[in-house]
Amino acid sequence: MRFNTVLSILFVSAAMGFYLPDASAEPLDLSQVAMDLAVPPMVAGLPAAGSRVAQTHPDYVKTDVYHALYLPTDWKPGTKHRYPVIVEFAGNGPYRNKYSDISTGKVEGSRLGFGISGGENYIWICMPFLNHEGTANVTRWWGNKPQFNPQPTVDYCQKTLGWICEQYGGDWDRVLLTGFSRGAIACNYIGLHDDEISRMWRAMVVFSHYDGVRQWEYPFSDKASAMQRLQRLGNCPQFICAEGHRDGQIQQTRMYMKQTGVQGDITFHTTGFRNHNDAWVLRPGKTRSEMRLWVTQKLSR
């Protein structure tokens, strides 16, 4: 009976266009696997359960800065329940590659947090990268050329996370930091910028790129500087994943981590897809299942 049940599930999944990619096999294209999740569009309005809204911290109401806030489907006003929080940073934009992968660089384009939570049980905040003056969101890196000053982004992230936890029942002790591409680098570059912000994270999910593996156009992207940030990781576990083959980007990050000598709680995975695109989390797959289990375990009380 068990064998027949498994076969039935596989046949039904195939008929519906679903396929569970194995990260150890030849990477698939996103177009080969049907989505089972759709991210709610960011809208104007008041926060509500199951809704994703554009919002600005009260200290920035006279600027063009905004973040995206999603409250889980089980959220209720005035609740005493404390929800774990997912803080997400977006990739650079505008970006497009040969596989038609697109990144706008805007907070409303982010998808990792929704794929991790499935829209339930977690407050999800897509944080912006700010310009040098702290008056507007930017879609490429952080700050302005050539300084790319990260401090305004760090300040907004800290203020906004505390404010949202207070206003909507976020649990300060269960905050997950995640990001795609530029956002993946930001997990360490912004998230480990100083001792204060480093203490905010219970765990991190880092997708595609890693701070220190290569040098970029902004200051302090060299290995020595990245190593100083990495020292602040402490006991914070990281789930590091990337597209493509196991001997590609993931292997480069493994080698880098080995060179640093940092003995952390680090898990490595490939997504099972070839795409540089955070939409992989909107599709069923082995890595998504393992990532969700990992997050649940790391954020448990």
PDB file of C-alpha atoms in Angstrom:
ATOM      1  CA  MET A   1       0.000   0.000   0.000  1.00  0.00           C
ATOM      2  CA  ARG A   2       2.773   2.433   0.869  1.00  0.00           C
ATOM      3  CA  PHE A   3       4.562   1.804  -2.439  1.00  0.00           C
ATOM      4  CA  ASN A   4       1.339   2.266  -4.406  1.00  0.00           C
ATOM      5  CA  THR A   5       0.579   5.453  -2.508  1.00  0.00           C
ATOM      6  CA  VAL A   6       3.987   6.907  -3.339  1.00  0.00           C
ATOM      7  CA  LEU A   7       3.554   5.987  -7.001  1.00  0.00           C
ATOM      8  CA  SER A   8       0.121   7.618  -7.054  1.00  0.00           C
ATOM      9  CA  ILE A   9       1.549  10.839  -5.620  1.00  0.00           C
ATOM     10  CA  LEU A  10       4.307  10.879  -8.233  1.00  0.00           C
ATOM     11  CA  PHE A  11       1.892  10.261 -11.110  1.00  0.00           C
ATOM     12  CA  VAL A  12      -0.526  12.946  -9.904  1.00  0.00           C
ATOM     13  CA  SER A  13       2.332  15.430  -9.461  1.00  0.00           C
ATOM     14  CA  ALA A  14       3.573  14.759 -12.984  1.00  0.00           C
ATOM     15  CA  ALA A  15       0.078  15.176 -14.416  1.00  0.00           C
ATOM     16  CA  MET A  16      -0.289  18.538 -12.678  1.00  0.00           C
ATOM     17  CA  GLY A  17       3.078  19.766 -13.911  1.00  0.00           C
ATOM     18  CA  PHE A  18       4.811  19.469 -10.554  1.00  0.00           C
ATOM     19  CA  TYR A  19       8.235  17.913 -10.258  1.00  0.00           C
ATOM     20  CA  LEU A  20      10.358  17.755  -7.152  1.00  0.00           C
ATOM     21  CA  PRO A  21      13.868  18.650  -8.345  1.00  0.00           C
ATOM     22  CA  ASP A  22      16.769  16.889  -6.709  1.00  0.00           C
ATOM     23  CA  ALA A  23      19.586  19.357  -6.027  1.00  0.00           C
ATOM     24  CA  SER A  24      22.131  16.615  -6.781  1.00  0.00           C
ATOM     25  CA  ALA A  25      20.787  16.047 -10.322  1.00  0.00           C
ATOM     26  CA  GLU A  26      21.179  18.132 -13.496  1.00  0.00           C
ATOM     27  CA  PRO A  27      19.744  21.587 -12.693  1.00  0.00           C
ATOM     28  CA  LEU A  28      16.335  22.367 -14.148  1.00  0.00           C
ATOM     29  CA  ASP A  29      14.972  25.607 -15.547  1.00  0.00           C
ATOM     30  CA  LEU A  30      12.205  27.266 -13.539  1.00  0.00           C
ATOM     31  CA  SER A  31       9.890  26.931 -16.532  1.00  0.00           C
ATOM     32  CA  GLN A  32       9.970  23.146 -16.101  1.00  0.00           C
ATOM     33  CA  VAL A  33       8.354  23.193 -12.650  1.00  0.00           C
ATOM     34  CA  ALA A  34       4.934  24.688 -11.923  1.00  0.00           C
ATOM     35  CA  MET A  35       4.561  27.124  -9.047  1.00  0.00           C
ATOM     36  CA  ASP A  36       2.522  26.136  -6.016  1.00  0.00           C
ATOM     37  CA  LEU A  37       2.789  29.592  -4.403  1.00  0.00           C
ATOM     38  CA  ALA A  38       1.996  33.112  -5.612  1.00  0.00           C
ATOM     39  CA  VAL A  39       3.396  36.131  -3.774  1.00  0.00           C
ATOM     40  CA  PRO A  40       0.703  38.696  -2.920  1.00  0.00           C
ATOM     41  CA  PRO A  41       1.261  41.998  -4.728  1.00  0.00           C
ATOM     42  CA  MET A  42       2.390  44.943  -2.639  1.00  0.00           C
ATOM     43  CA  VAL A  43      -0.532  47.359  -2.219  1.00  0.00           C
ATOM     44  CA  ALA A  44      -1.278  50.645  -0.473  1.00  0.00           C
ATOM     45  CA  GLY A  45      -3.330  50.418   2.686  1.00  0.00           C
ATOM     46  CA  LEU A  46      -3.263  49.331   6.288  1.00  0.00           C
ATOM     47  CA  PRO A  47      -1.527  46.089   7.309  1.00  0.00           C
ATOM     48  CA  ALA A  48      -3.853  43.088   7.590  1.00  0.00           C
ATOM     49  CA  ALA A  49      -3.613  39.319   7.763  1.00  0.00           C
ATOM     50  CA  GLY A  50      -2.593  37.814   4.425  1.00  0.00           C
ATOM     51  CA  SER A  51      -1.870  41.236   2.914  1.00  0.00           C
ATOM     52  CA  ARG A  52       1.409  42.770   1.722  1.00  0.00           C
ATOM     53  CA  VAL A  53       1.566  46.551   2.034  1.00  0.00           C
ATOM     54  CA  ALA A  54       3.993  49.378   1.345  1.00  0.00           C
ATOM     55  CA  GLN A  55       4.991  51.007   4.607  1.00  0.00           C
ATOM     56  CA  THR A  56       7.453  53.573   5.934  1.00  0.00           C
ATOM     57  CA  HIS A  57       8.951  53.910   9.397  1.00  0.00           C
ATOM     58  CA  PRO A  58       7.492  57.005  11.148  1.00  0.00           C
ATOM     59  CA  ASP A  59      10.903  58.688  11.257  1.00  0.00           C
ATOM     60  CA  TYR A  60      11.055  58.607   7.436  1.00  0.00           C
ATOM     61  CA  VAL A  61       7.566  59.768   6.455  1.00  0.00           C
ATOM     62  CA  LYS A  62       8.949  62.883   4.730  1.00  0.00           C
ATOM     63  CA  THR A  63      11.225  60.778   2.494  1.00  0.00           C
ATOM     64  CA  ASP A  64      10.707  58.340  -0.383  1.00  0.00           C
ATOM     65  CA  VAL A  65      11.912  55.384   1.691  1.00  0.00           C
ATOM     66  CA  TYR A  66       9.597  52.383   2.060  1.00  0.00           C
ATOM     67  CA  HIS A  67       9.626  48.687   2.917  1.00  0.00           C
ATOM     68  CA  ALA A  68       7.119  45.901   2.233  1.00  0.00           C
ATOM     69  CA  LEU A  69       5.313  44.323   5.192  1.00  0.00           C
ATOM     70  CA  TYR A  70       3.422  41.030   5.082  1.00  0.00           C
ATOM     71  CA  LEU A  71       1.402  39.775   8.036  1.00  0.00           C
ATOM     72  CA  PRO A  72       0.650  36.030   8.136  1.00  0.00           C
ATOM     73  CA  THR A  73      -2.803  34.634   7.466  1.00  0.00           C
ATOM     74  CA  ASP A  74      -3.277  33.773  11.150  1.00  0.00           C
ATOM     75  CA  TRP A  75      -2.388  37.278  12.414  1.00  0.00           C
ATOM     76  CA  LYS A  76      -4.987  39.192  14.460  1.00  0.00           C
ATOM     77  CA  PRO A  77      -4.943  42.830  15.657  1.00  0.00           C
ATOM     78  CA  GLY A  78      -4.030  43.163  19.307  1.00  0.00           C
ATOM     79  CA  THR A  79      -2.714  39.639  19.463  1.00  0.00           C
ATOM     80  CA  LYS A  80      -0.430  38.677  22.333  1.00  0.00           C
ATOM     81  CA  HIS A  81       1.090  35.918  20.238  1.00  0.00           C
ATOM     82  CA  ARG A  82       4.678  36.607  19.171  1.00  0.00           C
ATOM     83  CA  TYR A  83       5.460  35.728  15.556  1.00  0.00           C
ATOM     84  CA  PRO A  84       8.898  34.860  14.194  1.00  0.00           C
ATOM     85  CA  VAL A  85      10.073  37.467  11.698  1.00  0.00           C
ATOM     86  CA  ILE A  86      11.731  37.123   8.291  1.00  0.00           C
ATOM     87  CA  VAL A  87      13.801  40.122   7.168  1.00  0.00           C
ATOM     88  CA  GLU A  88      14.719  40.038   3.479  1.00  0.00           C
ATOM     89  CA  PHE A  89      17.025  42.046   1.211  1.00  0.00           C
ATOM     90  CA  ALA A  90      16.557  42.101  -2.570  1.00  0.00           C
ATOM     91  CA  GLY A  91      19.019  41.545  -5.394  1.00  0.00           C
ATOM     92  CA  ASN A  92      20.449  44.253  -7.638  1.00  0.00           C
ATOM     93  CA  GLY A  93      18.333  45.694 -10.422  1.00  0.00           C
ATOM     94  CA  PRO A  94      17.572  46.089 -13.165  1.00  0.00           C
ATOM     95  CA  TYR A  95      18.924  42.640 -14.036  1.00  0.00           C
ATOM     96  CA  ARG A  96      18.116  40.106 -16.754  1.00  0.00           C
ATOM     97  CA  ASN A  97      20.052  37.076 -17.998  1.00  0.00           C
ATOM     98  CA  LYS A  98      19.879  34.546 -20.852  1.00  0.00           C
ATOM     99  CA  TYR A  99      17.375  32.410 -18.917  1.00  0.00           C
ATOM    100  CA  SER A 100      14.984  35.386 -18.651  1.00  0.00           C
ATOM    101  CA  ASP A 101      15.666  35.717 -14.936  1.00  0.00           C
ATOM    102  CA  ILE A 102      14.733  39.226 -13.841  1.00  0.00           C
ATOM    103  CA  SER A 103      15.458  41.283 -10.731  1.00  0.00           C
ATOM    104  CA  THR A 104      14.080  44.802 -10.324  1.00  0.00           C
ATOM    105  CA  GLY A 105      16.110  45.567  -7.203  1.00  0.00           C
ATOM    106  CA  LYS A 106      12.920  46.761  -5.494  1.00  0.00           C
ATOM    107  CA  VAL A 107      11.505  45.466  -2.204  1.00  0.00           C
ATOM    108  CA  GLU A 108       8.233  44.492  -3.881  1.00  0.00           C
ATOM    109  CA  GLY A 109      10.090  42.076  -6.165  1.00  0.00           C
ATOM    110  CA  SER A 110      11.412  39.898  -3.328  1.00  0.00           C
ATOM    111  CA  ARG A 111      10.077  36.364  -2.860  1.00  0.00           C
ATOM    112  CA  LEU A 112      12.331  34.359  -0.538  1.00  0.00           C
ATOM    113  CA  GLY A 113      10.430  35.119   2.649  1.00  0.00           C
ATOM    114  CA  PHE A 114       7.115  34.050   1.195  1.00  0.00           C
ATOM    115  CA  GLY A 115       8.598  30.821  -0.134  1.00  0.00           C
ATOM    116  CA  ILE A 116      10.109  30.067   3.263  1.00  0.00           C
ATOM    117  CA  SER A 117       6.877  30.700   5.176  1.00  0.00           C
ATOM    118  CA  GLY A 118       4.214  29.823   2.620  1.00  0.00           C
ATOM    119  CA  GLY A 119       2.405  32.917   3.888  1.00  0.00           C
ATOM    120  CA  GLU A 120       1.717  31.479   7.325  1.00  0.00           C
ATOM    121  CA  ASN A 121       3.097  31.855  10.858  1.00  0.00           C
ATOM    122  CA  TYR A 122       5.801  34.434  10.016  1.00  0.00           C
ATOM    123  CA  ILE A 123       5.856  38.223   9.729  1.00  0.00           C
ATOM    124  CA  TRP A 124       7.788  39.033   6.553  1.00  0.00           C
ATOM    125  CA  ILE A 125       9.579  42.352   5.997  1.00  0.00           C
ATOM    126  CA  CYS A 126      11.354  43.241   2.747  1.00  0.00           C
ATOM    127  CA  MET A 127      13.844  45.899   3.807  1.00  0.00           C
ATOM    128  CA  PRO A 128      15.177  48.551   1.413  1.00  0.00           C
ATOM    129  CA  PHE A 129      18.718  49.603   0.641  1.00  0.00           C
ATOM    130  CA  LEU A 130      18.960  53.367   1.094  1.00  0.00           C
ATOM    131  CA  ASN A 131      20.845  56.116  -0.684  1.00  0.00           C
ATOM    132  CA  HIS A 132      23.653  58.023   1.027  1.00  0.00           C
ATOM    133  CA  GLU A 133      21.261  60.643   2.399  1.00  0.00           C
ATOM    134  CA  GLY A 134      18.787  58.063   3.720  1.00  0.00           C
ATOM    135  CA  THR A 135      15.974  59.671   1.729  1.00  0.00           C
ATOM    136  CA  ALA A 136      15.151  57.058  -0.940  1.00  0.00           C
ATOM    137  CA  ASN A 137      15.460  53.388  -1.830  1.00  0.00           C
ATOM    138  CA  VAL A 138      18.150  52.349  -4.317  1.00  0.00           C
ATOM    139  CA  THR A 139      18.046  49.365  -6.660  1.00  0.00           C
ATOM    140  CA  ARG A 140      21.803  48.811  -6.998  1.00  0.00           C
ATOM    141  CA  TRP A 141      23.982  48.082  -3.984  1.00  0.00           C
ATOM    142  CA  TRP A 142      23.546  50.611  -1.136  1.00  0.00           C
ATOM    143  CA  GLY A 143      24.309  54.299  -0.743  1.00  0.00           C
ATOM    144  CA  ASN A 144      25.723  56.292  -3.667  1.00  0.00           C
ATOM    145  CA  LYS A 145      28.825  55.819  -5.804  1.00  0.00           C
ATOM    146  CA  PRO A 146      31.677  55.754  -5.055  1.00  0.00           C
ATOM    147  CA  GLN A 147      31.316  55.499  -1.265  1.00  0.00           C
ATOM    148  CA  PHE A 148      28.325  53.107  -1.198  1.00  0.00           C
ATOM    149  CA  ASN A 149      27.818  54.010   2.457  1.00  0.00           C
ATOM    150  CA  PRO A 150      25.835  51.181   4.129  1.00  0.00           C
ATOM    151  CA  GLN A 151      25.063  53.075   7.355  1.00  0.00           C
ATOM    152  CA  PRO A 152      21.661  54.510   6.286  1.00  0.00           C
ATOM    153  CA  THR A 153      20.539  50.989   5.353  1.00  0.00           C
ATOM    154  CA  VAL A 154      21.786  49.597   8.663  1.00  0.00           C
ATOM    155  CA  ASP A 155      19.988  52.349  10.599  1.00  0.00           C
ATOM    156  CA  TYR A 156      16.666  51.873   8.797  1.00  0.00           C
ATOM    157  CA  CYS A 157      16.788  48.100   9.210  1.00  0.00           C
ATOM    158  CA  GLN A 158      17.378  48.318  12.952  1.00  0.00           C
ATOM    159  CA  LYS A 159      14.719  50.961  13.562  1.00  0.00           C
ATOM    160  CA  THR A 160      12.109  49.277  11.391  1.00  0.00           C
ATOM    161  CA  LEU A 161      12.556  45.791  12.791  1.00  0.00           C
ATOM    162  CA  GLY A 162      12.132  47.050  16.350  1.00  0.00           C
ATOM    163  CA  TRP A 163       9.099  49.142  15.416  1.00  0.00           C
ATOM    164  CA  ILE A 164       7.350  46.299  13.566  1.00  0.00           C
ATOM    165  CA  CYS A 165       8.017  43.817  16.378  1.00  0.00           C
ATOM    166  CA  GLU A 166       6.414  46.278  18.809  1.00  0.00           C
ATOM    167  CA  GLN A 167       3.456  47.170  16.594  1.00  0.00           C
ATOM    168  CA  TYR A 168       2.553  43.756  15.152  1.00  0.00           C
ATOM    169  CA  GLY A 169       3.779  41.148  17.608  1.00  0.00           C
ATOM    170  CA  GLY A 170       7.136  40.190  16.129  1.00  0.00           C
ATOM    171  CA  ASP A 171       9.403  38.042  18.265  1.00  0.00           C
ATOM    172  CA  TRP A 172      12.777  39.775  18.729  1.00  0.00           C
ATOM    173  CA  ASP A 173      14.325  36.443  19.688  1.00  0.00           C
ATOM    174  CA  ARG A 174      13.291  34.677  16.467  1.00  0.00           C
ATOM    175  CA  VAL A 175      14.405  36.798  13.535  1.00  0.00           C
ATOM    176  CA  LEU A 176      15.622  35.218  10.294  1.00  0.00           C
ATOM    177  CA  LEU A 177      17.711  37.290   7.872  1.00  0.00           C
ATOM    178  CA  THR A 178      17.641  36.287   4.216  1.00  0.00           C
ATOM    179  CA  GLY A 179      18.559  37.717   0.828  1.00  0.00           C
ATOM    180  CA  PHE A 180      19.080  36.980  -2.858  1.00  0.00           C
ATOM    181  CA  SER A 181      22.231  37.964  -4.810  1.00  0.00           C
ATOM    182  CA  ARG A 182      22.993  41.522  -3.574  1.00  0.00           C
ATOM    183  CA  GLY A 183      20.751  40.612  -0.650  1.00  0.00           C
ATOM    184  CA  ALA A 184      22.743  37.445  -0.011  1.00  0.00           C
ATOM    185  CA  ILE A 185      25.946  39.486   0.230  1.00  0.00           C
ATOM    186  CA  ALA A 186      24.074  41.913   2.474  1.00  0.00           C
ATOM    187  CA  CYS A 187      23.363  39.159   4.999  1.00  0.00           C
ATOM    188  CA  ASN A 188      26.965  39.642   6.126  1.00  0.00           C
ATOM    189  CA  TYR A 189      27.802  43.077   4.700  1.00  0.00           C
ATOM    190  CA  ILE A 190      24.765  44.743   6.296  1.00  0.00           C
ATOM    191  CA  GLY A 191      23.674  42.093   8.795  1.00  0.00           C
ATOM    192  CA  LEU A 192      27.138  41.810  10.355  1.00  0.00           C
ATOM    193  CA  HIS A 193      28.099  45.458   9.832  1.00  0.00           C
ATOM    194  CA  ASP A 194      28.650  46.078  13.531  1.00  0.00           C
ATOM    195  CA  ASP A 195      28.144  44.386  16.879  1.00  0.00           C
ATOM    196  CA  GLU A 196      24.701  45.888  17.443  1.00  0.00           C
ATOM    197  CA  ILE A 197      23.003  44.745  14.248  1.00  0.00           C
ATOM    198  CA  SER A 198      24.792  41.382  14.376  1.00  0.00           C
ATOM    199  CA  ARG A 199      22.920  40.507  17.565  1.00  0.00           C
ATOM    200  CA  MET A 200      19.530  40.807  15.834  1.00  0.00           C
ATOM    201  CA  TRP A 201      19.638  37.519  13.916  1.00  0.00           C
ATOM    202  CA  ARG A 202      18.728  34.039  15.109  1.00  0.00           C
ATOM    203  CA  ALA A 203      19.587  32.474  11.731  1.00  0.00           C
ATOM    204  CA  MET A 204      20.251  33.369   8.071  1.00  0.00           C
ATOM    205  CA  VAL A 205      19.276  31.934   4.675  1.00  0.00           C
ATOM    206  CA  VAL A 206      21.759  33.164   2.048  1.00  0.00           C
ATOM    207  CA  PHE A 207      20.876  32.561  -1.624  1.00  0.00           C
ATOM    208  CA  SER A 208      23.345  33.065  -4.484  1.00  0.00           C
ATOM    209  CA  HIS A 209      26.616  34.917  -3.700  1.00  0.00           C
ATOM    210  CA  TYR A 210      28.409  35.329  -0.405  1.00  0.00           C
ATOM    211  CA  ASP A 211      30.297  38.220   1.148  1.00  0.00           C
ATOM    212  CA  GLY A 212      34.062  37.838   0.598  1.00  0.00           C
ATOM    213  CA  VAL A 213      34.080  35.146  -2.092  1.00  0.00           C
ATOM    214  CA  ARG A 214      34.876  37.785  -4.733  1.00  0.00           C
ATOM    215  CA  GLN A 215      35.569  41.513  -4.787  1.00  0.00           C
ATOM    216  CA  TRP A 216      32.894  43.924  -6.024  1.00  0.00           C
ATOM    217  CA  GLU A 217      32.792  47.625  -6.912  1.00  0.00           C
ATOM    218  CA  TYR A 218      31.897  48.907  -3.453  1.00  0.00           C
ATOM    219  CA  PRO A 219      34.499  49.578  -0.717  1.00  0.00           C
ATOM    220  CA  PHE A 220      35.487  46.894   1.799  1.00  0.00           C
ATOM    221  CA  SER A 221      34.361  43.974  -0.355  1.00  0.00           C
ATOM    222  CA  ASP A 222      37.817  42.419  -0.087  1.00  0.00           C
ATOM    223  CA  LYS A 223      38.407  39.163   1.784  1.00  0.00           C
ATOM    224  CA  ALA A 224      40.133  40.801   4.765  1.00  0.00           C
ATOM    225  CA  SER A 225      37.201  43.155   5.380  1.00  0.00           C
ATOM    226  CA  ALA A 226      34.674  40.355   4.845  1.00  0.00           C
ATOM    227  CA  MET A 227      36.579  38.255   7.354  1.00  0.00           C
ATOM    228  CA  GLN A 228      36.191  40.966   9.995  1.00  0.00           C
ATOM    229  CA  ARG A 229      32.419  40.918   9.431  1.00  0.00           C
ATOM    230  CA  LEU A 230      32.295  37.133   9.482  1.00  0.00           C
ATOM    231  CA  GLN A 231      33.843  37.125  12.956  1.00  0.00           C
ATOM    232  CA  ARG A 232      30.580  38.687  14.195  1.00  0.00           C
ATOM    233  CA  LEU A 233      28.535  35.702  12.990  1.00  0.00           C
ATOM    234  CA  GLY A 234      29.170  33.903  16.260  1.00  0.00           C
ATOM    235  CA  ASN A 235      26.663  31.105  16.864  1.00  0.00           C
ATOM    236  CA  CYS A 236      24.204  32.336  14.218  1.00  0.00           C
ATOM    237  CA  PRO A 237      23.603  29.433  11.791  1.00  0.00           C
ATOM    238  CA  GLN A 238      23.535  29.955   8.025  1.00  0.00           C
ATOM    239  CA  PHE A 239      21.766  27.987   5.299  1.00  0.00           C
ATOM    240  CA  ILE A 240      23.800  28.851   2.183  1.00  0.00           C
ATOM    241  CA  CYS A 241      22.342  27.876  -1.186  1.00  0.00           C
ATOM    242  CA  ALA A 242      22.940  28.697  -4.844  1.00  0.00           C
ATOM    243  CA  GLU A 243      21.814  27.774  -8.318  1.00  0.00           C
ATOM    244  CA  GLY A 244      23.657  25.458 -10.686  1.00  0.00           C
ATOM    245  CA  HIS A 245      25.966  22.521 -10.097  1.00  0.00           C
ATOM    246  CA  ARG A 246      27.503  21.429  -6.807  1.00  0.00           C
ATOM    247  CA  ASP A 247      30.971  22.215  -8.209  1.00  0.00           C
ATOM    248  CA  GLY A 248      29.974  25.784  -9.072  1.00  0.00           C
ATOM    249  CA  GLN A 249      29.162  28.684  -6.774  1.00  0.00           C
ATOM    250  CA  ILE A 250      28.433  26.511  -3.745  1.00  0.00           C
ATOM    251  CA  GLN A 251      31.825  24.842  -4.017  1.00  0.00           C
ATOM    252  CA  GLN A 252      33.522  28.250  -4.251  1.00  0.00           C
ATOM    253  CA  THR A 253      31.729  29.351  -1.084  1.00  0.00           C
ATOM    254  CA  ARG A 254      32.660  26.111   0.679  1.00  0.00           C
ATOM    255  CA  MET A 255      36.309  26.675  -0.183  1.00  0.00           C
ATOM    256  CA  TYR A 256      36.151  30.293   0.986  1.00  0.00           C
ATOM    257  CA  MET A 257      34.588  29.315   4.300  1.00  0.00           C
ATOM    258  CA  LYS A 258      37.253  26.668   4.779  1.00  0.00           C
ATOM    259  CA  GLN A 259      39.973  29.270   4.117  1.00  0.00           C
ATOM    260  CA  THR A 260      38.525  31.625   6.728  1.00  0.00           C
ATOM    261  CA  GLY A 261      38.836  28.991   9.423  1.00  0.00           C
ATOM    262  CA  VAL A 262      35.482  30.080  10.873  1.00  0.00           C
ATOM    263  CA  GLN A 263      33.850  27.122  12.618  1.00  0.00           C
ATOM    264  CA  GLY A 264      30.180  27.980  12.334  1.00  0.00           C
ATOM    265  CA  ASP A 265      26.874  26.163  11.992  1.00  0.00           C
ATOM    266  CA  ILE A 266      26.843  26.235   8.185  1.00  0.00           C
ATOM    267  CA  THR A 267      24.648  24.192   5.818  1.00  0.00           C
ATOM    268  CA  PHE A 268      25.243  24.130   2.049  1.00  0.00           C
ATOM    269  CA  HIS A 269      22.723  23.292  -0.693  1.00  0.00           C
ATOM    270  CA  THR A 270      22.108  23.822  -4.381  1.00  0.00           C
ATOM    271  CA  THR A 271      18.547  24.735  -5.357  1.00  0.00           C
ATOM    272  CA  GLY A 272      18.055  22.127  -8.087  1.00  0.00           C
ATOM    273  CA  PHE A 273      17.587  24.928 -10.646  1.00  0.00           C
ATOM    274  CA  ARG A 274      20.007  26.702 -12.967  1.00  0.00           C
ATOM    275  CA  ASN A 275      18.327  30.082 -12.518  1.00  0.00           C
ATOM    276  CA  HIS A 276      19.728  33.146 -10.770  1.00  0.00           C
ATOM    277  CA  ASN A 277      16.235  33.872  -9.552  1.00  0.00           C
ATOM    278  CA  ASP A 278      14.577  33.777  -6.127  1.00  0.00           C
ATOM    279  CA  ALA A 279      11.360  32.408  -7.673  1.00  0.00           C
ATOM    280  CA  TRP A 280      12.671  28.876  -7.091  1.00  0.00           C
ATOM    281  CA  VAL A 281      11.153  29.054  -3.590  1.00  0.00           C
ATOM    282  CA  LEU A 282       7.684  29.327  -5.126  1.00  0.00           C
ATOM    283  CA  ARG A 283       8.057  25.800  -6.508  1.00  0.00           C
ATOM    284  CA  PRO A 284       8.104  22.432  -4.746  1.00  0.00           C
ATOM    285  CA  GLY A 285      11.512  20.854  -4.355  1.00  0.00           C
ATOM    286  CA  LYS A 286      13.856  18.982  -2.069  1.00  0.00           C
ATOM    287  CA  THR A 287      15.936  22.013  -1.149  1.00  0.00           C
ATOM    288  CA  ARG A 288      12.890  24.130  -0.324  1.00  0.00           C
ATOM    289  CA  SER A 289      11.562  21.362   1.928  1.00  0.00           C
ATOM    290  CA  GLU A 290      14.905  20.990   3.691  1.00  0.00           C
ATOM    291  CA  MET A 291      15.271  24.773   4.018  1.00  0.00           C
ATOM    292  CA  ARG A 292      11.832  25.095   5.629  1.00  0.00           C
ATOM    293  CA  LEU A 293      12.613  22.319   8.099  1.00  0.00           C
ATOM    294  CA  TRP A 294      15.969  23.934   8.870  1.00  0.00           C
ATOM    295  CA  VAL A 295      14.341  27.333   9.506  1.00  0.00           C
ATOM    296  CA  THR A 296      11.692  25.787  11.765  1.00  0.00           C
ATOM    297  CA  GLN A 297      14.349  24.041  13.808  1.00  0.00           C
ATOM    298  CA  LYS A 298      16.648  27.047  14.103  1.00  0.00           C
ATOM    299  CA  LEU A 299      13.848  29.450  15.065  1.00  0.00           C
ATOM    300  CA  SER A 300      12.168  27.115  17.540  1.00  0.00           C
ATOM    301  CA  ARG A 301      11.856  28.372  21.124  1.00  0.00           C
TER     302      ARG A 301
END
